[in-house]
Coordinates of C-alpha atoms and ligand atoms in Angstrom, one line a residue:
Chain T
X121 CA 12.1 0.5 26.6
X122 CA 8.3 -0.9 25.9
X123 CA 7.2 -1.5 22.3
X124 CA 3.3 -0.7 21.5
X125 CA 2.1 -3.0 18.8
X126 CA -1.5 -1.9 17.3
X127 CA -3.0 -4.7 15.8
X128 CA -6.6 -4.9 13.9
X129 CA -9.2 -7.4 13.5
X130 CA -10.1 -7.9 9.9
X131 CA -11.5 -10.6 7.3
X132 CA -9.0 -13.5 7.3
X133 CA -6.9 -13.0 4.2
X134 CA -8.1 -16.5 2.7
X135 CA -11.6 -15.5 2.5
X136 CA -13.1 -14.5 -0.5
X137 CA -15.2 -11.5 0.3
X138 CA -18.5 -11.1 -0.7
X139 CA -20.3 -7.8 -1.3
X140 CA -24.1 -7.3 -0.2
X141 CA -26.2 -7.0 -3.0
X142 CA -27.8 -3.7 -1.7
X143 CA -24.7 -1.8 -1.7
X144 CA -24.5 -1.5 2.0
X145 CA -21.0 -3.4 2.6
X146 CA -19.4 -6.7 2.5
X147 CA -21.0 -9.7 4.4
X148 CA -19.2 -10.1 7.7
X149 CA -21.8 -12.9 9.0
X150 CA -20.1 -16.1 10.1
X151 CA -16.9 -15.1 8.3
X152 CA -13.5 -16.0 9.7
X153 CA -12.0 -12.9 11.3
X154 CA -7.9 -12.7 12.1
X155 CA -5.3 -10.5 12.7
X156 CA -4.3 -8.3 10.1
X157 CA -1.3 -10.1 8.4
X158 CA 0.7 -7.0 8.5
X159 CA 0.1 -6.7 12.3
X160 CA 1.2 -10.4 12.7
X161 CA 4.6 -9.4 11.4
X162 CA 4.9 -6.3 13.5
X163 CA 4.2 -8.3 16.7
X164 CA 6.4 -11.0 15.6
X165 CA 9.2 -8.4 15.2
X166 CA 8.4 -6.8 18.5
X167 CA 8.6 -10.4 20.2
X168 CA 12.1 -10.9 18.9
X169 CA 13.2 -7.4 20.1
X170 CA 12.2 -8.9 23.5
X171 CA 14.0 -12.0 23.0
X172 CA 17.3 -10.1 21.7
X173 CA 17.2 -8.0 25.0
X174 CA 16.3 -4.7 22.8
X175 CA 13.2 -4.0 24.7
X176 CA 11.5 -4.9 28.0
X177 CA 8.0 -5.4 27.1
X178 CA 5.6 -5.5 24.1
X179 CA 2.1 -4.2 24.7
X180 CA -0.7 -4.9 22.0
X181 CA -3.7 -2.6 21.5
X182 CA -6.5 -3.0 19.4
X183 CA -9.5 -0.7 18.5
X184 CA -13.0 -1.9 17.5
X185 CA -15.6 -4.5 18.6
X186 CA -15.4 -6.4 21.8
X187 CA -14.6 -9.4 19.7
X188 CA -11.1 -8.0 18.8
X189 CA -10.2 -9.6 22.1
X190 CA -9.6 -12.9 20.3
X191 CA -6.7 -11.2 18.3
X192 CA -5.5 -9.6 21.4
X193 CA -5.5 -13.0 23.0
X194 CA -3.3 -14.4 20.1
X195 CA -1.1 -11.5 20.5
X196 CA -0.6 -12.5 24.3
X197 CA 0.0 -16.2 23.3
X198 CA 2.7 -15.1 20.7
X199 CA 4.6 -13.2 23.2
X200 CA 3.0 -9.8 24.0
X201 CA 3.1 -9.0 27.9
X202 CA -0.2 -6.8 28.1
X203 CA -3.1 -6.2 25.9
X204 CA -5.6 -3.2 25.7
X205 CA -8.6 -3.2 24.1
X206 CA -10.5 0.2 23.2
X207 CA -14.0 -1.0 22.7
X208 CA -15.3 1.6 19.8
X209 CA -18.2 0.2 18.7
X210 CA -20.5 -3.1 18.8
X211 CA -21.2 -2.9 15.1
X212 CA -18.4 -4.9 13.1
X213 CA -19.6 -3.0 10.1
X214 CA -18.2 0.2 11.4
X215 CA -14.5 0.6 10.7
X216 CA -13.0 3.3 13.1
X217 CA -11.1 5.7 10.8
X218 CA -7.5 6.0 10.6
X219 CA -7.4 9.4 11.8
X220 CA -9.6 8.4 15.0
X221 CA -7.4 5.4 15.7
X222 CA -4.3 7.4 15.5
X223 CA -5.6 9.9 17.9
X224 CA -6.6 7.0 20.2
X225 CA -3.1 5.4 19.8
X226 CA -1.6 8.9 20.6
X227 CA -3.5 9.0 23.9
X228 CA -2.1 5.6 24.7
X229 CA 1.2 6.5 23.6
X230 CA 1.2 9.5 26.4
X231 CA 0.2 7.0 28.8
X232 CA 2.6 4.3 28.1
X233 CA 5.4 6.2 26.7
X234 CA 7.0 3.2 24.3
X235 CA 10.3 3.8 22.6
X236 CA 8.7 2.3 19.6
X237 CA 5.5 2.0 18.0
X238 CA 5.6 -1.3 15.5
X239 CA 2.5 -1.4 13.3
X240 CA 1.5 -3.0 10.1
X241 CA 1.7 -1.0 6.9
X242 CA -1.7 -1.4 5.9
X243 CA -5.0 -2.7 7.2
X244 CA -6.1 -5.4 4.4
X245 CA -9.6 -4.5 5.0
X246 CA -9.8 -0.8 4.3
X247 CA -6.2 -0.8 2.4
X248 CA -5.9 2.7 3.6
X249 CA -2.1 2.7 4.5
X250 CA -2.2 5.7 6.7
X251 CA -2.6 5.3 10.4
X252 CA 1.1 5.0 11.1
X253 CA 1.8 8.1 9.0
X254 CA -0.9 9.9 10.9
X255 CA 0.2 8.8 14.2
X256 CA 3.8 9.9 13.6
X257 CA 2.5 13.2 12.8
X258 CA 0.2 13.6 15.7
X259 CA 3.1 12.5 18.3
X260 CA 5.6 14.7 16.3
X261 CA 7.8 11.4 16.1
X262 CA 9.9 10.4 12.7
X263 CA 8.7 7.6 10.7
X264 CA 9.6 4.6 8.9
X265 CA 7.2 3.2 6.9
X266 CA 7.1 0.0 4.7
X267 CA 9.9 -1.5 6.6
X268 CA 11.7 -5.0 5.5
X269 CA 14.5 -4.6 8.2
X270 CA 14.6 -3.1 11.6
X271 CA 17.8 -2.7 13.7
X272 CA 17.7 -0.9 17.3
X273 CA 20.9 1.0 17.6
X274 CA 21.0 2.7 20.9
X275 CA 18.4 5.7 20.9
X276 CA 17.9 5.5 17.0
X277 CA 16.5 2.7 14.8
X278 CA 18.1 1.7 11.5
X279 CA 15.1 0.7 8.9
X280 CA 15.3 -0.5 5.6
X281 CA 12.3 0.5 3.6
X282 CA 10.4 -1.2 0.5
X283 CA 10.0 1.5 -1.7
X284 CA 8.8 1.9 -5.6
X285 CA 12.6 2.2 -6.9
X286 CA 13.9 -0.6 -4.7
X287 CA 15.2 -0.3 -1.2
X288 CA 15.8 2.8 1.0
X289 CA 17.5 2.9 4.4
X290 CA 17.0 5.3 7.2
X291 CA 18.2 6.2 10.5
X292 CA 15.2 7.4 12.7
X293 CA 15.5 9.1 16.3
X294 CA 13.4 7.2 18.9
X295 CA 10.7 7.0 19.9
X296 CA 9.3 6.5 16.3
X297 CA 6.7 4.7 14.4
X298 CA 7.7 1.9 12.0
X299 CA 5.2 0.3 9.8
X300 CA 6.1 -3.1 8.5
X301 CA 5.9 -4.6 5.1
X302 CA 5.6 -8.5 4.2
X303 CA 9.2 -9.6 4.0
X304 CA 10.4 -8.5 7.5
X305 CA 9.9 -11.9 9.2
X306 CA 8.0 -15.1 9.4
X307 CA 5.5 -14.8 12.2
X308 CA 5.4 -17.9 14.5
X309 CA 2.6 -19.7 15.5
X310 CA 1.5 -19.7 19.3
X311 CA 2.1 -23.0 21.1
X312 CA -0.8 -24.5 22.8
X313 CA 0.5 -23.8 26.3
X314 CA 0.7 -20.3 25.6
X315 CA -2.5 -20.3 24.1
X316 CA -3.7 -21.6 27.3
X317 CA -2.0 -19.1 29.3
X318 CA -3.0 -16.2 27.3
X319 CA -6.5 -16.9 27.8
X320 CA -6.3 -16.3 31.7
X321 CA -4.0 -13.1 31.0
X322 CA -5.7 -9.9 32.0
X323 CA -7.1 -7.8 29.0
X324 CA -7.5 -4.0 29.8
X325 CA -10.6 -2.7 28.6
X326 CA -10.9 0.9 27.7
X327 CA -13.1 3.6 26.1
X328 CA -12.6 6.2 23.3
X329 CA -14.2 8.9 25.6
X330 CA -11.7 8.2 28.5
X331 CA -9.2 9.8 26.1
X332 CA -11.6 12.7 24.7
X333 CA -11.3 11.5 21.1
X334 CA -14.1 12.1 18.8
X335 CA -14.5 9.0 16.6
X336 CA -17.3 9.9 14.3
X337 CA -16.2 9.3 11.0
X338 CA -15.0 11.9 8.2
X339 CA -15.7 9.8 5.4
X340 CA -19.3 9.1 4.6
X341 CA -19.6 5.7 2.6
X342 CA -22.5 5.9 0.5
X343 CA -22.0 2.6 -1.5
X344 CA -20.2 -0.6 -1.8
X345 CA -20.3 -2.7 -5.0
X346 CA -18.4 -5.6 -6.8
X347 CA -15.6 -4.6 -9.4
X348 CA -16.5 -4.8 -12.9
X349 CA -16.2 -8.9 -13.8
X350 CA -14.0 -9.9 -16.5
X351 CA -15.3 -11.9 -19.4
X352 CA -14.3 -15.2 -19.4
X353 CA -11.7 -16.0 -21.9
X354 CA -10.4 -19.0 -23.9
X355 CA -7.9 -21.6 -23.5
X356 CA -5.4 -22.2 -26.8
X357 CA -3.8 -25.4 -27.4
X358 CA -0.5 -24.1 -28.3
X359 CA 2.2 -21.5 -28.3
X360 CA 1.6 -20.7 -32.1
X361 CA -2.3 -20.3 -31.3
X362 CA -1.3 -17.9 -28.7
X363 CA 0.9 -15.8 -30.8
X364 CA -1.5 -15.8 -33.3
X365 CA -4.6 -14.6 -30.9
X366 CA -2.2 -11.8 -29.7
X367 CA -1.4 -10.9 -33.1
X368 CA -4.6 -11.0 -35.2
X369 CA -7.5 -11.2 -32.5
X370 CA -5.8 -8.6 -29.5
X371 CA -3.5 -6.6 -31.7
X372 CA -1.4 -6.2 -28.7
X373 CA 2.2 -7.2 -30.2
Chain H
X465 CA -10.4 26.9 -4.7
X466 CA -7.8 25.2 -6.3
X467 CA -6.3 21.8 -5.8
X468 CA -2.3 21.2 -5.0
X469 CA -0.8 18.3 -6.9
X470 CA 2.7 16.6 -5.3
X471 CA 4.8 16.0 -8.2
X472 CA 6.2 12.7 -8.1
X473 CA 10.2 12.7 -8.2
X474 CA 12.8 10.3 -8.8
X475 CA 15.7 12.2 -7.1
X476 CA 15.8 15.5 -9.1
X477 CA 13.9 14.3 -12.0
X478 CA 10.1 14.6 -12.5
X479 CA 8.4 11.2 -12.7
X480 CA 6.5 12.5 -15.9
X481 CA 4.0 9.1 -16.1
X482 CA 3.0 9.0 -12.6
X483 CA 2.6 12.9 -12.3
X484 CA 0.6 13.2 -15.6
X485 CA -1.9 10.6 -14.5
X486 CA -2.5 12.2 -10.9
X487 CA -2.9 15.6 -13.0
X488 CA -5.7 13.9 -14.8
X489 CA -7.7 12.9 -11.6
X490 CA -7.0 16.1 -9.8
X491 CA -8.1 18.4 -12.9
X492 CA -11.6 17.3 -12.3
X493 CA -11.6 19.0 -9.0
X494 CA -10.5 22.6 -9.9
X495 CA -7.5 24.5 -11.0
X496 CA -4.4 22.9 -10.3
X497 CA -1.1 24.0 -9.0
X498 CA 1.9 21.8 -8.9
X499 CA 4.2 21.4 -6.0
X500 CA 8.0 20.2 -6.6
X501 CA 9.9 19.9 -3.9
X502 CA 13.6 18.5 -4.0
X503 CA 17.0 19.6 -4.0
X504 CA 17.8 20.8 -7.0
X505 CA 14.4 20.6 -8.7
X506 CA 14.3 23.5 -11.0
X507 CA 14.4 21.4 -14.0
X508 CA 11.7 19.1 -12.5
X509 CA 9.6 22.4 -12.0
X510 CA 10.2 23.3 -15.8
X511 CA 8.9 19.9 -17.0
X512 CA 6.0 20.1 -14.7
X513 CA 5.1 23.6 -16.0
X514 CA 4.6 21.9 -19.2
X515 CA 1.4 19.9 -18.7
X516 CA -1.6 21.3 -19.7
X517 CA -4.2 22.6 -17.2
X518 CA -1.6 23.7 -14.7
X519 CA -2.1 27.3 -13.1
X520 CA 1.4 27.5 -11.2
X521 CA 4.4 25.3 -10.2
X522 CA 5.2 25.9 -6.5
X523 CA 9.2 25.0 -6.4
X524 CA 10.6 24.3 -3.1
X525 CA 14.1 23.9 -3.9
X526 CA 16.2 22.9 -0.6
X527 CA 18.2 20.1 0.6
X528 CA 15.7 19.6 3.2
X529 CA 13.6 17.8 0.4
X530 CA 16.4 16.2 -1.1
X531 CA 15.9 12.8 0.0
X532 CA 12.2 12.8 0.0
X533 CA 12.0 12.5 3.6
X534 CA 8.3 12.4 5.1
X535 CA 8.9 14.7 8.1
X536 CA 10.0 17.9 6.4
X537 CA 7.8 17.2 3.4
X538 CA 4.6 16.9 5.4
X539 CA 5.2 19.9 7.2
X540 CA 5.6 21.9 3.9
X541 CA 2.4 20.4 2.6
X542 CA 0.4 21.1 5.6
X543 CA 1.8 24.8 5.6
X544 CA 0.5 24.9 2.0
X545 CA -2.8 23.2 2.6
X546 CA -5.0 26.0 4.0
X547 CA -4.9 27.5 0.4
X548 CA -6.4 24.6 -1.0
X549 CA -9.3 22.2 -0.9
X550 CA -7.6 19.1 -2.1
X551 CA -3.9 17.7 -1.8
X552 CA -3.4 15.2 -4.4
X553 CA -0.6 12.9 -5.0
X554 CA 0.0 9.4 -6.5
X555 CA -0.6 6.6 -4.5
X556 CA 3.3 5.7 -4.8
X557 CA 5.2 4.7 -1.9
X558 CA 6.7 8.1 -1.7
X559 CA 3.4 10.0 -1.7
X560 CA 1.7 7.4 0.5
X561 CA 4.5 8.2 3.0
X562 CA 4.0 11.8 3.1
X563 CA 0.4 12.7 2.2
X564 CA -1.1 10.7 5.5
X565 CA 1.2 12.6 7.8
X566 CA 0.3 15.9 6.2
X567 CA -3.5 15.1 6.5
X568 CA -3.2 14.5 10.1
X569 CA -1.0 17.6 10.6
X570 CA -4.2 19.7 9.2
X571 CA -6.8 17.2 11.5
X572 CA -8.0 15.8 8.2
X573 CA -8.7 12.2 6.9
X574 CA -6.7 10.6 4.3
X575 CA -8.4 9.3 1.0
X576 CA -6.1 6.6 -0.2
X577 CA -5.8 5.1 -3.7
X578 CA -8.9 6.6 -5.5
X579 CA -10.0 5.0 -8.7
X580 CA -12.6 7.7 -9.6
X581 CA -13.7 11.1 -8.9
X582 CA -17.4 11.5 -8.9
X583 CA -17.6 15.0 -7.7
X584 CA -15.4 17.5 -5.4
X585 CA -16.1 15.6 -2.5
X586 CA -17.2 11.9 -3.4
X587 CA -14.5 9.4 -4.7
X588 CA -14.4 5.7 -5.8
X589 CA -11.6 3.5 -4.3
X590 CA -11.0 -0.4 -4.1
X591 CA -11.1 -1.9 -0.9
X592 CA -10.4 -5.8 0.2
X593 CA -7.7 -6.0 -2.4
X594 CA -10.2 -4.7 -5.2
X595 CA -12.7 -7.2 -4.3
X596 CA -15.3 -4.2 -3.6
X597 CA -15.4 -0.5 -4.5
X598 CA -16.5 1.7 -2.3
X599 CA -18.0 5.2 -2.7
X600 CA -16.9 7.8 -0.1
X601 CA -18.0 11.3 0.6
X602 CA -15.7 13.5 2.4
X603 CA -16.8 16.1 5.2
X604 CA -13.2 17.4 5.8
X605 CA -12.6 20.9 4.4
X606 CA -9.4 19.8 3.1
X607 CA -9.1 16.4 1.3
X608 CA -5.9 14.6 1.0
X609 CA -5.9 11.8 -1.5
X610 CA -3.7 9.6 -3.2
X611 CA -4.6 8.4 -6.9
X612 CA -4.4 4.9 -8.3
X613 CA -2.5 5.9 -11.5
X614 CA -3.4 3.1 -13.6
X615 CA -7.1 4.1 -13.5
X616 CA -6.5 7.4 -15.1
X617 CA -4.9 8.6 -18.6
X618 CA -2.0 10.9 -18.7
X619 CA -2.2 14.6 -19.1
X620 CA -0.8 15.8 -22.3
X621 CA 2.1 18.5 -22.4
X622 CA 1.6 21.8 -24.3
X623 CA 0.9 23.9 -21.5
X624 CA 3.1 26.8 -19.9
X625 CA 2.7 27.1 -16.3
X626 CA 4.5 30.1 -14.2
X627 CA 6.8 28.9 -11.9
X628 CA 7.4 30.2 -8.4
X629 CA 9.7 29.6 -5.8
X630 CA 8.3 29.0 -2.4
X631 CA 9.7 29.3 1.2
X632 CA 10.8 26.1 2.6
X633 CA 9.9 25.2 6.1
X634 CA 12.8 23.5 7.7
X635 CA 13.7 20.0 8.7
X636 CA 12.7 18.7 12.3
X637 CA 15.6 16.2 11.7
X638 CA 13.6 13.2 13.0
X639 CA 15.1 11.1 10.5
X640 CA 18.3 10.8 8.4
X641 CA 18.6 9.4 5.0
X642 CA 21.3 6.6 4.6
X643 CA 20.9 5.1 1.4
X644 CA 19.0 3.8 -1.8
X645 CA 19.6 0.8 -3.3
X646 CA 17.8 0.7 -6.6
X647 CA 19.1 -1.0 -9.7
X648 CA 19.2 0.9 -12.9
X649 CA 17.3 -0.9 -15.8
X650 CA 16.7 0.2 -19.3
X651 CA 13.5 -1.5 -19.4
X652 CA 10.3 0.2 -19.0
X653 CA 8.8 1.6 -15.9
X654 CA 6.7 -1.2 -14.3
X655 CA 3.8 1.1 -13.9
X656 CA 4.0 2.9 -17.4
X657 CA 4.8 0.0 -19.5
X658 CA 2.4 -1.2 -22.2
X659 CA 3.4 -4.9 -21.9
X660 CA 4.3 -6.5 -18.5
X661 CA 5.7 -9.9 -18.4
X662 CA 5.5 -11.2 -14.8
X663 CA 6.8 -14.6 -13.4
X664 CA 6.1 -16.5 -9.9
X665 CA 7.1 -19.5 -7.8
X666 CA 6.7 -21.6 -11.0
X667 CA 9.9 -20.4 -12.5
X668 CA 11.7 -22.2 -9.5
X669 CA 15.2 -20.4 -9.2
X670 CA 16.5 -17.0 -9.8
X671 CA 18.4 -18.6 -12.8
X672 CA 15.3 -19.7 -14.4
X673 CA 13.6 -16.4 -13.8
X674 CA 15.8 -15.2 -16.5
X675 CA 13.2 -16.7 -18.9
X676 CA 11.0 -13.9 -17.9
X677 CA 13.6 -11.3 -18.6
X678 CA 14.4 -12.8 -22.0
X679 CA 10.5 -12.9 -23.1
X680 CA 10.1 -9.2 -21.5
X681 CA 13.4 -7.9 -23.7
X682 CA 11.8 -9.3 -26.7
X683 CA 8.9 -7.5 -26.3
X684 CA 10.0 -4.4 -24.9
X685 CA 8.1 -5.1 -21.8
X686 CA 8.6 -4.5 -17.8
X687 CA 9.1 -7.5 -15.7
X688 CA 6.8 -8.0 -12.9
X689 CA 6.6 -10.7 -10.1
X690 CA 4.3 -12.3 -7.8
X691 CA 5.0 -12.2 -4.0
X692 CA 6.2 -15.7 -3.7
X693 CA 9.0 -15.2 -6.4
X694 CA 10.2 -12.0 -4.7
X695 CA 10.2 -13.8 -1.5
X696 CA 12.1 -16.7 -2.8
X697 CA 14.9 -14.0 -4.2
X698 CA 14.1 -14.5 -7.8
X699 CA 13.1 -10.9 -8.3
X700 CA 13.7 -7.6 -6.2
X701 CA 11.1 -6.0 -4.1
X702 CA 10.3 -3.4 -6.5
X703 CA 9.0 -5.9 -9.1
X704 CA 6.2 -7.3 -6.9
X705 CA 2.6 -6.7 -8.5
X706 CA -0.4 -7.0 -6.3
X707 CA -2.5 -5.5 -3.1
X708 CA 0.9 -4.6 -1.6
X709 CA 3.1 -4.2 -4.7
X710 CA 2.5 -2.2 -7.8
X711 CA -0.9 -1.8 -9.7
X712 CA -0.6 -2.1 -13.3
X713 CA -3.2 -2.0 -16.1
X714 CA -0.9 -2.1 -19.3
X715 CA -2.5 -3.3 -22.7
X716 CA -1.2 -6.9 -22.3
X717 CA 0.0 -8.6 -19.1
X718 CA 1.4 -12.2 -19.3
X719 CA 1.5 -14.1 -16.1
X720 CA 3.8 -17.0 -16.2
X721 CA 3.9 -19.7 -13.4
X722 CA 1.7 -17.5 -11.2
X723 CA -1.5 -19.3 -9.5
X724 CA -3.6 -16.1 -9.2
X725 CA -4.2 -15.3 -5.8
X726 CA -6.4 -12.4 -5.0
X727 CA -3.6 -10.3 -3.6
X728 CA -1.8 -10.7 -7.0
X729 CA -5.0 -10.2 -8.8
X730 CA -5.6 -7.2 -7.0
X731 CA -2.5 -5.4 -9.0
X732 CA -3.2 -6.7 -12.4
X733 CA -6.8 -7.5 -13.1
X734 CA -7.5 -4.2 -14.9
X735 CA -5.1 -4.9 -17.6
X736 CA -6.5 -4.7 -21.3
X737 CA -5.4 -8.1 -22.2
X738 CA -4.4 -11.1 -19.8
X739 CA -2.5 -13.9 -20.9
X740 CA -1.9 -16.7 -18.4
X741 CA 0.8 -19.6 -18.8
X742 CA 0.4 -22.4 -16.3
X743 CA 0.4 -26.1 -15.9
X744 CA -2.4 -26.4 -13.5
X745 CA -5.5 -25.9 -15.7
X746 CA -7.4 -25.1 -12.4
X747 CA -5.2 -22.1 -11.5
X748 CA -7.6 -19.2 -10.7
X749 CA -5.5 -17.1 -12.8
X750 CA -7.3 -18.8 -15.8
X751 CA -10.5 -17.1 -14.4
X752 CA -9.2 -13.8 -15.5
X753 CA -7.1 -14.6 -18.5
X754 CA -8.4 -13.6 -21.9
X755 CA -6.0 -16.2 -23.3
X756 CA -4.9 -19.2 -21.3
X757 CA -2.0 -21.6 -22.3
X758 CA -2.0 -25.1 -19.7
X759 CA 1.7 -25.8 -20.5
X760 CA 5.0 -26.4 -18.9
X761 CA 6.3 -23.1 -18.7
X762 CA 10.0 -24.6 -19.3
X763 CA 8.8 -25.4 -22.9
X764 CA 6.2 -22.9 -23.8
X765 CA 8.2 -19.7 -22.7
X766 CA 11.4 -20.1 -24.6
X767 CA 9.2 -21.0 -27.7
X768 CA 7.0 -18.2 -27.1
X769 CA 10.2 -15.8 -26.8
X770 CA 11.3 -17.4 -30.1
X771 CA 8.1 -17.1 -32.3
X772 CA 7.1 -13.7 -31.1
Ligands
FAD2114 C1 -1.7 -9.6 3.3 C2 -0.8 -10.0 1.9 C3 -0.5 -9.3 1.0 C4 0.0 -9.8 -0.5 N1 0.4 -9.3 -1.3 C5 0.5 -9.8 -2.6 C6 0.9 -9.1 -3.4 O1 1.0 -8.0 -3.6 N2 1.5 -9.7 -4.6 C7 1.5 -11.0 -4.9 O2 1.8 -11.7 -5.8 N3 1.2 -11.8 -3.8 C8 0.7 -11.3 -2.7 N4 0.6 -11.9 -1.6 C9 0.5 -13.6 -1.7 C10 -0.4 -14.1 -2.0 O3 -1.3 -14.5 -1.4 C11 0.1 -15.6 -2.6 O4 1.0 -16.1 -2.1 C12 1.2 -15.5 -3.9 O5 0.6 -14.3 -5.1 C13 1.4 -16.6 -4.6 O6 2.7 -16.4 -5.7 P1 2.7 -17.5 -6.9 O7 1.4 -17.5 -7.7 O8 4.0 -17.1 -7.8 O9 3.0 -18.8 -6.1 P2 2.1 -20.0 -6.2 O10 0.8 -19.8 -5.6 O11 2.9 -21.2 -5.5 O12 1.7 -20.5 -7.9 C14 2.8 -21.0 -8.5 C15 2.2 -21.4 -9.7 O13 3.1 -21.9 -10.6 C16 2.7 -22.9 -11.4 N5 4.0 -23.8 -11.9 C17 4.6 -24.4 -11.3 N6 5.6 -25.2 -12.1 C18 5.2 -24.7 -13.5 C19 5.8 -25.0 -14.5 N7 6.9 -25.9 -14.9 N8 5.0 -24.7 -15.7 C20 3.9 -23.8 -15.3 N9 3.3 -23.5 -14.3 C21 4.0 -23.8 -13.3 C22 1.8 -23.8 -10.5 O14 0.8 -24.7 -11.0 C23 1.0 -22.5 -9.7 O15 0.0 -22.2 -10.2 C24 0.1 -11.5 -0.5 C25 -0.4 -12.1 0.8 C26 -0.9 -11.7 2.1 C27 -1.2 -12.4 2.9
AMP2115 N1 -8.6 -0.5 14.9 C1 -7.3 -0.7 14.7 N2 -6.8 -1.2 16.0 C2 -5.5 -1.2 16.1 N3 -4.5 -1.1 15.0 C3 -5.2 -0.6 13.8 C4 -6.5 -0.4 14.0 N4 -6.5 0.4 12.5 C5 -5.4 0.3 11.8 N5 -4.4 -0.1 12.8 C6 -3.1 -0.1 12.9 O1 -2.9 0.5 11.5 C7 -2.1 -0.1 10.5 C8 -2.4 0.6 9.3 O2 -3.9 0.7 8.8 P1 -4.6 1.3 7.8 O3 -3.9 2.8 7.8 O4 -6.0 1.4 8.1 O5 -4.4 0.5 6.6 C9 -2.7 -1.6 10.9 O6 -1.8 -2.3 10.3 C10 -2.5 -1.6 12.5 O7 -1.4 -2.1 12.7

């Protein structure tokens, strides 16, 4: 079995995002970009499946700007066997929508025939939380989203999901789409020799048109603004002062 | 044309608060029908029929839908979608699992976690963990939407909508439910509580996390946690507040031993009053707190619990 891992290039999660004052979007100039944290976890899980002999190979795929090669190289350094970059735009401000991404991933699935697609539950830039569900729909596959535990058992996967009420366990027929939550594992850091080796590994460059996918957006972004700022509060010097503020000033207790 | 709201169900029970807040967002888009799908959801359908501004309740009562599996439910919703302009659910883990799947079956995009309705096609939604608010206009004929419930008031009851039984489409049997592991609690639900007391890594151990629960119980509050507290095993996953946890906006949010990382703030910074207790006066949580107390939580929290 092969595992396909879609990985997205996003602003590093440690960076404080700045919104352009003219409402046109967020500032991406000279900003550190990284692999989406959820995708690092999906990739780690795929590599662990390979190390446990549950899968033969791991294929990382990214859709976006040419610079996304950097995160694909990281995926190779961590243990992916192959990388595919679908160059969909040259403009880092253009976000390819989940529906278009899912259609491209469907086409790649038809070529590669993975037994499992392991991906992040959410991209931390658009926070859409949709691509995995959409891909599973287009493929007619089962899905297990927000997974914190995954076990391959023959031609099924047993998946524990983090849901609003606690934990839920499902058995999904393979091939399937699994989207991962934060607690599935701790991603490793690639070793320096592996980083060097990954630099020389091939990366397959593709184009959305080859797959016949229309990537024109369905959502027009008309404005991006900063959220409402909270007014600065006060520091109180004792528990008594806090209790009296909450009672008398705020009236919340 | 009308709007179809996907009722939030806990098993066979209607999750009234989440559904009521979703209705308030949906009602701005047109006349509303509600879909109740589960096994034995008759009582939930009756409860849903009592909200104001609801035309009818579609009841899909079948074991296909009993465990909330995405595959049969998305098929059901996609089959109904052509009669509606908008399909709307809460941004719960349940609806967020199902609605994007239904959207793709209809070749439509997803608009997740909206915080405001501008017009029939235009919505606001937070991106980058709430560090930016984007306005999007949809060109799709059917808009598939989930709603950030903390941004909307609850729809009052007092209505009496008609209940109709609808045809059930089947289960492709791509996945099988094995079990749910959820702890029963007498505390209010995190996303609808008036007061939330949350603890972070500063609590240091599962035993000491009980300081949070004691304060919460005294206040009749729900208990929340940071990701670090959940990862360390101090609190269960469903208590996590933040970008990847629950989004809350209570009247009072008390953050104890939480530094205030942007991913945590994403889930609580729209609370009406925020209190922070932290021994580090430079902790970013103080930048959003209305009232900050720089103190060792191990002395401050028991004292607060006693004096409240
Ligand atoms: C993709 C992604 C998503 C994430 N999603 C979430 C999310 O949904 N929710 C979330 O919370 N986090 C989330 N995080 C994690 C987030 O970045 C932080 O790591 C986390 O919020 C830190 O938790 P904390 O504040 O409890 O711990 P810390 O940052 O370690 O802070 C502990 C605080 O306790 C204080 N303290 C220690 N001892 C005492 C004492 N005796 N008395 C008083 N104060 C004390 C310290 O001064 C410190 O400020 C996410 C991260 C990523 C990458
Ligand atoms: N452009 C992309 N390239 C590769 N994978 C993507 C892309 N966009 C989304 N994904 C995958 O889909 C997941 C969910 O993204 P989203 O639905 O946008 O929140 C991510 O964690 C990735 O695994």
